[in-house]
Tab-separated table of N, CA and C in Angstrom:
chain	number	residue	atom	x	y	z
A	10	UNK	N	-8.174	5.833	0.457
A	10	UNK	CA	-7.227	5.404	-0.524
A	10	UNK	C	-7.549	6.256	-1.616
A	11	UNK	N	-8.509	6.845	-1.783
A	11	UNK	CA	-8.752	7.609	-3.032
A	11	UNK	C	-8.083	9.312	-2.851
A	12	UNK	N	-8.151	9.637	-1.331
A	12	UNK	CA	-7.373	10.805	-1.137
A	12	UNK	C	-5.726	10.558	-1.599
A	13	UNK	N	-5.223	9.591	-0.943
A	13	UNK	CA	-3.749	9.207	-1.372
A	13	UNK	C	-3.517	9.302	-2.830
A	14	UNK	N	-4.565	8.716	-3.613
A	14	UNK	CA	-4.463	8.832	-5.145
A	14	UNK	C	-4.301	10.463	-5.885
A	15	UNK	N	-5.374	11.036	-4.909
A	15	UNK	CA	-5.484	12.710	-5.391
A	15	UNK	C	-4.617	13.424	-5.142
A	16	UNK	N	-3.547	12.905	-3.882
A	16	UNK	CA	-2.055	13.425	-3.327
A	16	UNK	C	-1.477	13.348	-4.526
A	17	UNK	N	-1.108	12.197	-4.972
A	17	UNK	CA	-0.383	11.855	-5.994
A	17	UNK	C	-0.509	12.441	-7.241
A	18	UNK	N	-1.733	12.515	-7.517
A	18	UNK	CA	-2.182	13.235	-8.936
A	18	UNK	C	-1.841	14.588	-8.789
A	19	UNK	N	-1.912	15.129	-7.565
A	19	UNK	CA	-1.796	16.691	-7.514
A	19	UNK	C	-0.209	17.007	-7.519
A	20	UNK	N	0.623	16.032	-7.045
A	20	UNK	CA	1.976	16.075	-7.092
A	20	UNK	C	2.616	15.608	-8.961
A	21	UNK	N	2.017	15.100	-9.441
A	21	UNK	CA	2.174	14.776	-10.786
A	21	UNK	C	1.692	15.641	-11.539
A	22	UNK	N	0.574	16.788	-11.064
A	22	UNK	CA	0.046	17.610	-12.270
A	22	UNK	C	-0.925	17.565	-13.028
A	23	UNK	N	-1.592	16.180	-12.547
A	23	UNK	CA	-2.339	15.687	-13.440
A	23	UNK	C	-3.039	14.450	-12.885
A	24	UNK	N	-3.875	13.989	-13.727
A	24	UNK	CA	-4.740	12.565	-13.537
A	24	UNK	C	-3.711	11.307	-13.774
A	25	UNK	N	-2.869	11.576	-14.452
A	25	UNK	CA	-1.753	10.434	-14.933
A	25	UNK	C	-0.913	10.556	-13.784
A	26	UNK	N	-0.654	9.497	-13.216
A	26	UNK	CA	0.418	9.575	-11.983
A	26	UNK	C	1.342	8.232	-11.552
A	27	UNK	N	1.815	8.042	-11.083
A	27	UNK	CA	2.609	6.744	-10.616
A	27	UNK	C	2.610	6.582	-9.342
A	28	UNK	N	2.514	5.548	-8.200
A	28	UNK	CA	1.832	5.161	-7.082
A	28	UNK	C	2.133	3.603	-7.157
A	29	UNK	N	3.093	3.127	-6.037
A	29	UNK	CA	3.243	1.878	-5.781
A	29	UNK	C	2.179	1.524	-4.923
A	30	UNK	N	1.536	-0.069	-4.475
A	30	UNK	CA	1.013	-0.513	-3.526
A	30	UNK	C	1.326	0.038	-2.095
A	31	UNK	N	2.616	-0.144	-1.756
A	31	UNK	CA	3.266	0.142	-0.962
A	31	UNK	C	2.989	1.574	-0.329
A	32	UNK	N	3.425	2.249	-1.166
A	32	UNK	CA	3.223	3.970	-1.005
A	32	UNK	C	1.991	4.507	-0.955
A	33	UNK	N	0.785	3.705	-1.447
A	33	UNK	CA	-0.550	4.386	-1.698
A	33	UNK	C	-0.937	4.052	-0.124
A	34	UNK	N	-0.840	2.486	0.492
A	34	UNK	CA	-1.236	1.899	1.551
A	34	UNK	C	-0.642	2.490	2.798
A	35	UNK	N	0.763	3.070	2.706
A	35	UNK	CA	1.383	3.811	3.748
A	35	UNK	C	0.666	5.172	3.913
A	36	UNK	N	0.377	5.982	2.525
A	36	UNK	CA	-0.305	7.071	2.606
A	36	UNK	C	-1.543	7.011	3.215
A	37	UNK	N	-2.212	6.139	2.999
A	37	UNK	CA	-3.605	5.912	3.298
A	37	UNK	C	-3.942	5.409	4.950
A	38	UNK	N	-2.784	5.009	5.369
A	38	UNK	CA	-2.837	4.444	6.653
A	38	UNK	C	-3.426	3.198	6.723
A	39	UNK	N	-3.569	2.154	5.355
A	39	UNK	CA	-4.283	1.164	5.549
A	39	UNK	C	-3.118	-0.168	5.029
A	40	UNK	N	-3.655	-1.073	5.255
A	40	UNK	CA	-2.611	-2.395	4.734
A	40	UNK	C	-2.766	-2.545	3.492
A	41	UNK	N	-2.153	-3.592	2.705
A	41	UNK	CA	-2.368	-3.940	1.375
A	41	UNK	C	-3.019	-4.036	1.035
A	42	UNK	N	-3.812	-5.489	1.881
A	42	UNK	CA	-5.143	-6.142	1.663
A	42	UNK	C	-5.963	-5.554	1.348
A	43	UNK	N	-6.351	-4.257	2.384
A	43	UNK	CA	-7.469	-3.792	2.390
A	43	UNK	C	-7.516	-2.585	1.141
A	44	UNK	N	-6.195	-2.339	0.546
A	44	UNK	CA	-5.982	-1.406	-0.342
A	44	UNK	C	-6.675	-2.164	-1.509
A	45	UNK	N	-6.076	-3.307	-1.761
A	45	UNK	CA	-6.403	-4.326	-3.020
A	45	UNK	C	-7.866	-4.298	-2.744
A	46	UNK	N	-8.339	-4.765	-1.776
A	46	UNK	CA	-10.016	-4.972	-1.939
A	46	UNK	C	-10.660	-3.570	-2.301
A	47	UNK	N	-10.379	-2.511	-1.633
A	47	UNK	CA	-10.966	-1.061	-2.205
A	47	UNK	C	-10.654	-1.004	-3.606
A	48	UNK	N	-9.412	-1.366	-4.220
A	48	UNK	CA	-9.333	-1.023	-5.791
A	48	UNK	C	-10.321	-2.125	-6.455
A	49	UNK	N	-10.461	-3.609	-5.951
A	49	UNK	CA	-11.190	-4.655	-6.732
A	49	UNK	C	-12.768	-4.019	-6.718
A	50	UNK	N	-13.045	-3.660	-5.595
A	50	UNK	CA	-14.512	-3.401	-5.041
A	50	UNK	C	-15.303	-2.060	-5.320
A	51	UNK	N	-14.699	-1.176	-5.149
A	51	UNK	CA	-14.924	0.339	-5.465
A	51	UNK	C	-14.267	1.145	-6.190
A	52	UNK	N	-12.827	1.399	-6.249
A	52	UNK	CA	-12.375	2.401	-6.663
A	52	UNK	C	-12.327	2.061	-8.358
A	53	UNK	N	-12.015	0.851	-8.692
A	53	UNK	CA	-12.004	0.783	-9.997
A	53	UNK	C	-13.300	0.581	-10.807
A	54	UNK	N	-14.176	-0.270	-10.032
A	54	UNK	CA	-15.620	-0.497	-10.767
A	54	UNK	C	-16.436	0.558	-10.738
A	55	UNK	N	-16.139	1.805	-9.663
A	55	UNK	CA	-16.946	2.814	-9.429
A	55	UNK	C	-15.881	3.799	-10.717
A	56	UNK	N	-15.012	3.898	-11.363
A	56	UNK	CA	-14.488	4.478	-12.265
A	56	UNK	C	-13.470	5.571	-11.628
A	57	UNK	N	-13.237	5.394	-10.244
A	57	UNK	CA	-12.215	6.471	-9.883
A	57	UNK	C	-10.595	6.118	-10.493
A	58	UNK	N	-10.246	5.138	-10.649
A	58	UNK	CA	-8.938	4.585	-10.923
A	58	UNK	C	-8.951	3.697	-12.147
A	59	UNK	N	-7.739	3.747	-12.637
A	59	UNK	CA	-7.664	2.472	-13.860
A	59	UNK	C	-6.286	2.699	-13.732
A	60	UNK	N	-5.640	1.556	-13.441
A	60	UNK	CA	-4.138	1.008	-13.476
A	60	UNK	C	-3.753	0.576	-14.706
A	61	UNK	N	-3.043	1.540	-15.426
A	61	UNK	CA	-2.443	1.206	-16.941
A	61	UNK	C	-1.263	0.440	-17.088
A	62	UNK	N	-0.654	0.181	-15.892
A	62	UNK	CA	0.440	-0.525	-15.930
A	62	UNK	C	1.046	-0.707	-14.390
A	63	UNK	N	1.282	-2.234	-14.327
A	63	UNK	CA	1.865	-2.837	-13.004
A	63	UNK	C	3.130	-1.981	-12.715
A	64	UNK	N	3.466	-1.685	-11.732
A	64	UNK	CA	5.133	-1.362	-11.502
A	64	UNK	C	5.782	-2.618	-11.055
A	65	UNK	N	7.026	-2.389	-11.225
A	65	UNK	CA	8.194	-3.704	-10.834
A	65	UNK	C	9.128	-2.795	-10.139
A	66	UNK	N	9.450	-3.521	-9.388
A	66	UNK	CA	10.891	-3.289	-8.840
A	66	UNK	C	10.909	-1.589	-7.627
A	67	UNK	N	11.193	-0.703	-8.591
A	67	UNK	CA	11.442	0.450	-7.855
A	67	UNK	C	10.491	1.753	-8.388
A	68	UNK	N	9.698	1.329	-9.615
A	68	UNK	CA	8.938	1.649	-10.488
A	68	UNK	C	7.381	1.505	-9.953
A	69	UNK	N	6.547	2.615	-9.579
A	69	UNK	CA	5.407	2.253	-9.051
A	69	UNK	C	4.392	2.264	-10.397
A	70	UNK	N	3.059	1.651	-10.019
A	70	UNK	CA	2.485	1.497	-11.162
A	70	UNK	C	1.817	2.878	-11.699
A	71	UNK	N	1.479	2.580	-12.710
A	71	UNK	CA	0.936	3.733	-13.517
A	71	UNK	C	-0.703	3.979	-13.291
A	72	UNK	N	-1.303	4.996	-13.056
A	72	UNK	CA	-2.545	4.996	-12.619
A	72	UNK	C	-2.967	6.393	-13.355
A	73	UNK	N	-4.717	6.282	-13.745
A	73	UNK	CA	-5.407	7.565	-14.425
A	73	UNK	C	-6.555	7.738	-13.362
A	74	UNK	N	-6.505	8.917	-12.653
A	74	UNK	CA	-7.690	9.038	-11.786
A	74	UNK	C	-8.757	9.701	-12.597
A	75	UNK	N	-9.923	8.791	-12.385
A	75	UNK	CA	-11.233	8.940	-13.133
A	75	UNK	C	-12.339	10.072	-12.816
A	76	UNK	N	-13.357	10.200	-12.886
A	76	UNK	CA	-14.334	10.901	-12.341
A	76	UNK	C	-15.401	10.130	-11.609
A	77	UNK	N	-15.070	9.014	-11.302
A	77	UNK	CA	-16.359	8.179	-10.701
A	77	UNK	C	-17.510	7.726	-11.566
A	78	UNK	N	-17.623	8.045	-12.596
A	78	UNK	CA	-18.961	7.930	-13.114
A	78	UNK	C	-19.072	6.283	-13.692
A	79	UNK	N	-18.303	5.347	-13.398
A	79	UNK	CA	-17.987	4.345	-13.969
A	79	UNK	C	-17.808	3.598	-15.623
A	80	UNK	N	-17.927	5.161	-16.023
A	80	UNK	CA	-17.586	4.789	-17.429
A	80	UNK	C	-16.237	5.054	-17.746
A	81	UNK	N	-15.519	3.984	-19.311
A	81	UNK	CA	-14.203	4.601	-19.352
A	81	UNK	C	-14.283	6.136	-20.424
A	82	UNK	N	-15.385	6.389	-20.662
A	82	UNK	CA	-14.987	7.824	-21.361
A	82	UNK	C	-15.803	8.441	-20.598
A	83	UNK	N	-14.884	9.926	-20.565
A	83	UNK	CA	-15.336	11.185	-19.557
A	83	UNK	C	-16.332	11.896	-20.685
A	84	UNK	N	-16.584	12.654	-19.624
A	84	UNK	CA	-17.671	13.644	-20.284
A	84	UNK	C	-16.813	15.022	-20.807
A	85	UNK	N	-17.230	15.463	-22.158
A	85	UNK	CA	-16.605	16.678	-22.623
A	85	UNK	C	-16.678	17.851	-21.956
A	86	UNK	N	-17.407	18.027	-20.686
A	86	UNK	CA	-17.143	19.151	-19.792
A	86	UNK	C	-15.737	18.568	-19.201
A	87	UNK	N	-15.315	17.529	-18.273
A	87	UNK	CA	-14.327	17.565	-17.583
A	87	UNK	C	-13.069	17.204	-18.509
A	88	UNK	N	-13.355	17.228	-19.995
A	88	UNK	CA	-12.033	17.200	-20.422
A	88	UNK	C	-11.444	18.578	-20.554
A	89	UNK	N	-12.462	19.447	-20.470
A	89	UNK	CA	-11.999	20.931	-20.798
A	89	UNK	C	-11.482	21.253	-19.455
A	90	UNK	N	-11.395	20.906	-18.670
A	90	UNK	CA	-10.650	21.226	-17.371
A	90	UNK	C	-9.391	20.798	-17.059
A	91	UNK	N	-8.823	19.891	-17.747
A	91	UNK	CA	-7.555	19.351	-17.552
A	91	UNK	C	-6.677	19.215	-19.013
A	92	UNK	N	-5.373	18.882	-18.867
A	92	UNK	CA	-4.766	19.153	-20.095
A	92	UNK	C	-4.326	17.561	-20.387
A	93	UNK	N	-4.823	16.557	-19.280
A	93	UNK	CA	-4.614	15.105	-19.488
A	93	UNK	C	-5.893	14.611	-19.626
A	94	UNK	N	-5.614	13.812	-21.039
A	94	UNK	CA	-7.043	13.076	-21.380
A	94	UNK	C	-6.921	11.716	-20.905
A	95	UNK	N	-7.754	10.441	-21.054
A	95	UNK	CA	-7.983	9.520	-20.493
A	95	UNK	C	-7.138	8.785	-21.565
A	96	UNK	N	-6.300	7.910	-20.920
A	96	UNK	CA	-5.562	6.850	-22.086
A	96	UNK	C	-6.559	5.916	-23.143
A	97	UNK	N	-5.681	5.672	-24.067
A	97	UNK	CA	-6.405	4.813	-24.965
A	97	UNK	C	-7.149	3.668	-24.265
A	98	UNK	N	-8.342	3.404	-24.580
A	98	UNK	CA	-9.079	2.213	-23.864
A	98	UNK	C	-8.197	0.863	-24.076
A	99	UNK	N	-7.758	0.760	-25.380
A	99	UNK	CA	-6.809	-0.495	-25.480
A	99	UNK	C	-5.985	-0.880	-24.573
A	100	UNK	N	-5.409	0.173	-24.311
A	100	UNK	CA	-4.169	0.103	-22.912
A	100	UNK	C	-4.804	-0.738	-21.737
A	101	UNK	N	-6.025	-0.436	-21.244
A	101	UNK	CA	-6.772	-0.974	-20.169
A	101	UNK	C	-5.678	-1.351	-18.693
A	102	UNK	N	-6.326	-1.770	-18.029
A	102	UNK	CA	-5.828	-1.900	-16.903
A	102	UNK	C	-5.310	-3.345	-16.668
A	103	UNK	N	-3.859	-3.471	-16.110
A	103	UNK	CA	-3.195	-4.759	-16.004
A	103	UNK	C	-3.819	-5.382	-14.668
A	104	UNK	N	-4.276	-6.514	-14.432
A	104	UNK	CA	-5.048	-7.272	-13.350
A	104	UNK	C	-3.922	-7.850	-12.795
A	105	UNK	N	-2.836	-7.577	-12.489
A	105	UNK	CA	-1.944	-8.476	-11.740
A	105	UNK	C	-1.287	-7.434	-10.835
A	106	UNK	N	-1.635	-8.081	-9.327
A	106	UNK	CA	-0.996	-7.356	-8.276
A	106	UNK	C	0.254	-7.123	-8.143
A	107	UNK	N	0.826	-6.261	-7.614
A	107	UNK	CA	2.450	-6.013	-7.165
A	107	UNK	C	2.639	-6.929	-6.404
A	108	UNK	N	2.198	-7.216	-4.966
A	108	UNK	CA	2.583	-8.569	-4.444
A	108	UNK	C	1.817	-9.456	-4.008
A	109	UNK	N	2.242	-10.387	-3.691
A	109	UNK	CA	1.459	-11.303	-3.256
A	109	UNK	C	-0.093	-11.347	-2.130
A	110	UNK	N	-0.683	-11.940	-2.236
A	110	UNK	CA	-2.190	-11.986	-1.508
A	110	UNK	C	-2.042	-13.311	-0.405
A	111	UNK	N	-1.154	-13.371	0.447
A	111	UNK	CA	-1.268	-14.228	1.425
A	111	UNK	C	-0.649	-13.655	2.748
A	112	UNK	N	-0.919	-12.330	3.043
A	112	UNK	CA	-0.649	-12.005	4.366
A	112	UNK	C	-1.314	-13.118	5.540
A	113	UNK	N	-0.448	-12.802	6.520
A	113	UNK	CA	-0.624	-13.556	7.684
A	113	UNK	C	-0.477	-12.639	8.994
A	114	UNK	N	-1.629	-12.143	9.472
A	114	UNK	CA	-1.406	-11.068	10.446
A	114	UNK	C	-2.714	-11.466	11.506
A	115	UNK	N	-2.095	-10.921	12.624
A	115	UNK	CA	-3.283	-11.243	13.826
A	115	UNK	C	-4.211	-9.683	13.888
A	116	UNK	N	-5.335	-9.919	13.059
A	116	UNK	CA	-6.101	-8.684	13.345
A	116	UNK	C	-6.483	-8.277	14.460
A	117	UNK	N	-6.775	-8.597	15.572
A	117	UNK	CA	-7.281	-8.409	16.648
A	117	UNK	C	-6.062	-7.270	17.270
A	118	UNK	N	-4.676	-7.890	17.059
A	118	UNK	CA	-3.664	-7.047	17.545
A	118	UNK	C	-3.646	-5.911	17.060
A	119	UNK	N	-3.739	-5.745	15.673
A	119	UNK	CA	-3.558	-4.618	14.627
A	119	UNK	C	-4.838	-3.869	15.264
A	120	UNK	N	-6.188	-4.076	15.423
A	120	UNK	CA	-7.149	-3.484	15.855
A	120	UNK	C	-6.927	-3.055	17.203
A	121	UNK	N	-6.352	-3.613	17.673
A	121	UNK	CA	-5.899	-2.819	19.214
A	121	UNK	C	-4.999	-1.790	19.228
A	122	UNK	N	-3.651	-2.131	18.240
A	122	UNK	CA	-2.697	-0.961	18.312
A	122	UNK	C	-2.952	-0.243	17.484
A	123	UNK	N	-4.009	0.112	16.427
A	123	UNK	CA	-3.991	0.972	15.054
A	123	UNK	C	-4.680	2.171	15.411
A	124	UNK	N	-4.999	2.502	16.760
A	124	UNK	CA	-5.740	3.822	17.122
A	124	UNK	C	-4.766	4.357	18.034
A	125	UNK	N	-3.282	3.855	18.139
A	125	UNK	CA	-2.080	4.550	18.895
A	125	UNK	C	-1.369	5.837	17.984
A	126	UNK	N	-1.063	6.911	18.530
A	126	UNK	CA	-0.464	7.461	17.945
A	126	UNK	C	1.245	6.944	16.942
A	127	UNK	N	1.372	5.885	17.717
A	127	UNK	CA	2.927	5.102	17.278
A	127	UNK	C	2.539	4.756	15.797
A	128	UNK	N	1.158	4.483	15.619
A	128	UNK	CA	1.399	3.855	14.071
A	128	UNK	C	0.778	4.964	12.855
A	129	UNK	N	0.743	6.053	13.282
A	129	UNK	CA	0.313	7.081	12.283
A	129	UNK	C	1.635	7.164	11.076
A	130	UNK	N	1.003	8.175	10.341
A	130	UNK	CA	1.746	8.240	9.047
A	130	UNK	C	3.385	8.489	9.322
A	131	UNK	N	3.460	9.794	10.240
A	131	UNK	CA	4.724	10.256	10.761
A	131	UNK	C	5.535	9.662	11.896
A	132	UNK	N	4.970	8.831	12.366
A	132	UNK	CA	5.597	7.566	13.107
A	132	UNK	C	5.922	6.302	12.862
A	133	UNK	N	5.626	5.343	13.672
A	133	UNK	CA	6.481	3.997	13.167
A	133	UNK	C	5.662	3.383	11.872
A	134	UNK	N	4.347	4.085	11.427
A	134	UNK	CA	3.772	3.674	10.477
A	134	UNK	C	2.796	2.739	10.190
A	135	UNK	N	2.144	2.418	9.322
A	135	UNK	CA	1.443	1.092	9.134
A	135	UNK	C	2.121	-0.146	8.762
A	136	UNK	N	3.466	-0.255	8.246
A	136	UNK	CA	4.160	-1.235	7.866
A	136	UNK	C	4.839	-1.796	9.602
A	137	UNK	N	4.948	-1.053	10.217
A	137	UNK	CA	5.302	-1.098	11.632
A	137	UNK	C	3.834	-2.550	12.351
A	138	UNK	N	3.184	-1.720	11.918
A	138	UNK	CA	1.567	-2.463	12.718
A	138	UNK	C	1.574	-3.676	12.031
A	139	UNK	N	1.883	-3.936	10.590
A	139	UNK	CA	1.729	-5.135	9.932
A	139	UNK	C	2.689	-5.996	10.286
A	140	UNK	N	3.966	-5.755	10.391
A	140	UNK	CA	4.959	-6.828	11.084
A	140	UNK	C	4.814	-7.034	12.525
A	141	UNK	N	4.461	-6.047	13.215
A	141	UNK	CA	3.909	-6.488	14.469
A	141	UNK	C	2.608	-7.347	14.654
A	142	UNK	N	1.840	-7.640	13.989
A	142	UNK	CA	0.717	-8.284	13.953
A	142	UNK	C	1.082	-9.582	12.818
A	143	UNK	N	1.934	-9.723	12.039
A	143	UNK	CA	2.498	-10.692	11.811
A	143	UNK	C	3.323	-11.702	12.658
A	144	UNK	N	4.190	-10.890	13.305
A	144	UNK	CA	4.933	-11.657	13.986
A	144	UNK	C	3.961	-12.060	15.470
A	145	UNK	N	3.208	-11.416	15.858
A	145	UNK	CA	1.916	-11.895	16.576
A	145	UNK	C	1.324	-13.231	16.352
A	146	UNK	N	1.153	-13.343	15.207
A	146	UNK	CA	0.318	-14.383	14.653
A	146	UNK	C	1.314	-15.609	14.295
A	147	UNK	N	2.466	-15.353	14.191
A	147	UNK	CA	3.458	-16.451	13.981
A	147	UNK	C	4.945	-15.830	14.637
A	148	UNK	N	5.349	-16.202	15.619
A	148	UNK	CA	6.465	-15.612	16.147
A	148	UNK	C	7.759	-16.249	15.464
A	149	UNK	N	8.922	-15.605	15.809
A	149	UNK	CA	10.349	-16.151	15.382
A	149	UNK	C	10.362	-16.303	13.517
A	150	UNK	N	10.163	-15.543	13.014
A	150	UNK	CA	10.219	-15.349	11.852
A	150	UNK	C	11.280	-14.280	11.078
A	151	UNK	N	11.819	-15.133	10.147
A	151	UNK	CA	13.197	-14.318	9.341
A	151	UNK	C	12.286	-13.240	8.725
A	152	UNK	N	13.381	-12.025	8.078
A	152	UNK	CA	12.888	-11.053	7.253
A	152	UNK	C	12.237	-11.567	6.140
A	153	UNK	N	12.621	-12.530	5.336
A	153	UNK	CA	12.132	-13.067	4.178
A	153	UNK	C	10.706	-13.507	4.284
A	154	UNK	N	10.368	-14.166	5.446
A	154	UNK	CA	8.967	-14.881	5.862
A	154	UNK	C	8.082	-13.750	5.983
A	155	UNK	N	8.900	-12.528	6.808
A	155	UNK	CA	7.772	-11.338	7.233
A	155	UNK	C	7.671	-10.522	5.817
A	156	UNK	N	8.344	-10.880	4.823
A	156	UNK	CA	7.569	-9.920	3.376
A	156	UNK	C	6.197	-10.784	2.747
A	157	UNK	N	6.239	-11.978	3.060
A	157	UNK	CA	4.918	-12.378	2.858
A	157	UNK	C	4.020	-12.333	3.757
A	158	UNK	N	4.196	-12.621	4.848
A	158	UNK	CA	3.361	-12.655	6.177
A	158	UNK	C	2.750	-11.221	6.558
A	159	UNK	N	3.476	-10.329	6.220
A	159	UNK	CA	2.926	-8.932	6.888
A	159	UNK	C	2.989	-8.122	5.410
A	160	UNK	N	3.077	-8.795	4.415
A	160	UNK	CA	2.469	-7.905	2.977
A	160	UNK	C	3.593	-6.937	2.552
A	161	UNK	N	4.854	-6.703	2.965
A	161	UNK	CA	5.595	-5.576	2.865
A	161	UNK	C	6.707	-5.718	1.996
A	162	UNK	N	7.560	-5.077	1.265
A	162	UNK	CA	8.517	-5.295	0.435
A	162	UNK	C	9.634	-5.704	1.379
A	163	UNK	N	10.516	-6.275	0.706
A	163	UNK	CA	12.056	-6.712	1.291
A	163	UNK	C	12.688	-5.429	2.031
A	164	UNK	N	12.528	-4.208	1.284
A	164	UNK	CA	13.270	-3.021	1.923
A	164	UNK	C	12.376	-2.945	3.106
A	165	UNK	N	11.453	-2.402	2.943
A	165	UNK	CA	10.418	-2.116	3.942
A	165	UNK	C	10.744	-3.003	5.340
A	166	UNK	N	10.579	-4.318	5.015
A	166	UNK	CA	10.578	-5.159	6.136
A	166	UNK	C	12.010	-5.060	7.254
A	167	UNK	N	12.887	-4.917	6.265
A	167	UNK	CA	14.105	-4.825	7.063
A	167	UNK	C	14.511	-3.281	7.799
A	168	UNK	N	14.116	-2.297	7.021
A	168	UNK	CA	13.790	-0.859	7.524
A	168	UNK	C	12.943	-0.988	8.473
A	169	UNK	N	11.749	-1.423	8.775
A	169	UNK	CA	10.599	-1.706	9.768
A	169	UNK	C	11.187	-2.329	10.870
A	170	UNK	N	11.712	-3.291	10.590
A	170	UNK	CA	12.330	-4.374	11.927
A	170	UNK	C	13.567	-3.800	12.313
A	171	UNK	N	14.291	-2.809	11.781
A	171	UNK	CA	15.179	-2.020	12.406
A	171	UNK	C	14.951	-0.996	13.277
A	172	UNK	N	13.961	-0.120	12.705
A	172	UNK	CA	13.085	0.670	13.648
A	172	UNK	C	12.462	0.116	14.760
A	173	UNK	N	11.798	-1.005	14.646
A	173	UNK	CA	11.303	-1.694	15.752
A	173	UNK	C	12.218	-2.042	16.802
A	174	UNK	N	13.333	-2.524	16.267
A	174	UNK	CA	14.455	-2.919	17.163
A	174	UNK	C	15.112	-1.945	17.969
A	175	UNK	N	15.101	-0.826	17.245
A	175	UNK	CA	15.467	0.657	17.881
A	175	UNK	C	14.702	1.152	18.982
A	176	UNK	N	13.571	0.607	19.236
A	176	UNK	CA	12.605	0.929	19.865
A	176	UNK	C	12.336	-0.105	21.109
A	177	UNK	N	13.020	-1.306	20.638
A	177	UNK	CA	12.901	-2.169	21.899
A	177	UNK	C	11.899	-3.008	21.924
A	178	UNK	N	11.188	-3.063	20.393
A	178	UNK	CA	9.794	-3.745	20.353
A	178	UNK	C	9.920	-4.911	19.920
A	179	UNK	N	11.085	-5.420	19.109
A	179	UNK	CA	11.221	-6.547	18.721
A	179	UNK	C	12.807	-7.227	19.173
A	180	UNK	N	12.814	-8.785	19.007
A	180	UNK	CA	14.360	-8.895	19.218
A	180	UNK	C	14.766	-9.660	18.035
A	181	UNK	N	15.983	-9.841	18.102
A	181	UNK	CA	16.715	-10.718	16.759
A	181	UNK	C	17.509	-11.442	17.494
A	182	UNK	N	17.362	-12.942	17.228
A	182	UNK	CA	18.397	-14.250	17.357
A	182	UNK	C	18.806	-14.824	15.972
A	183	UNK	N	20.102	-14.460	15.770
A	183	UNK	CA	20.407	-14.852	14.432
A	183	UNK	C	19.637	-14.265	13.368
A	184	UNK	N	18.929	-14.910	12.483
A	184	UNK	CA	18.252	-14.540	11.395
A	184	UNK	C	16.785	-14.194	11.828
A	185	UNK	N	15.972	-14.753	12.872
A	185	UNK	CA	14.893	-14.619	13.451
A	185	UNK	C	14.622	-13.169	14.089
A	186	UNK	N	13.261	-12.944	14.112
A	186	UNK	CA	12.688	-12.027	14.865
A	186	UNK	C	11.373	-12.502	15.260
A	187	UNK	N	11.281	-11.927	16.763
A	187	UNK	CA	10.300	-11.816	17.436
A	187	UNK	C	9.613	-10.637	18.242
A	188	UNK	N	8.504	-10.739	18.472
A	188	UNK	CA	8.192	-9.312	19.606
A	188	UNK	C	8.856	-9.294	20.829
A	189	UNK	N	8.897	-8.322	21.124
A	189	UNK	CA	9.633	-8.224	22.746
A	189	UNK	C	8.135	-8.247	23.780
A	190	UNK	N	8.430	-8.319	24.787
A	190	UNK	CA	7.164	-8.777	25.560
A	190	UNK	C	6.513	-7.421	25.971
A	191	UNK	N	7.278	-6.336	25.793
A	191	UNK	CA	6.349	-4.987	25.929
A	191	UNK	C	5.661	-4.669	25.032
A	192	UNK	N	6.043	-5.297	23.688
A	192	UNK	CA	5.437	-4.849	22.195
A	192	UNK	C	4.189	-4.426	22.106
A	193	UNK	N	3.252	-5.295	23.055
A	193	UNK	CA	1.771	-5.564	22.902
A	193	UNK	C	1.582	-4.522	24.506
């Protein structure tokens, strides 16, 4: 997960960068729940990341990549190596997550499927894995329900369902979606 933020920071040209939870989770190949747990228990407390602003809609959150010292102030040595300095501590991190915390997926199914090449970053991806896990835990869901149970955005839910449909892994009946027998 830190590697994903390092990639985003490199693209941005410095420690200050933007990244959404969805984007970071997909880049890291983990679920949003796992990403949030890592933020809360390791990355933020250890000083690796600070969220300055929570993203909304199409705008990702604004992050600052720290040095892992756990302190808000950086050493003078690290300041001399970058043109971007830590933001004013008064701005601090917003602690509101971008999405809800109520995913409902079958972790056994996700664990069994996770190692398959079909779910790597350049293939079906982690969002497909989450949708399959959510549909296995609770069949016959609408796309709106999958936004909550699979912890994906509305656009990602529709895009992923259509991708899974094109591969014959899900069936659509009216507004509801279910797994095809061959999906597992």
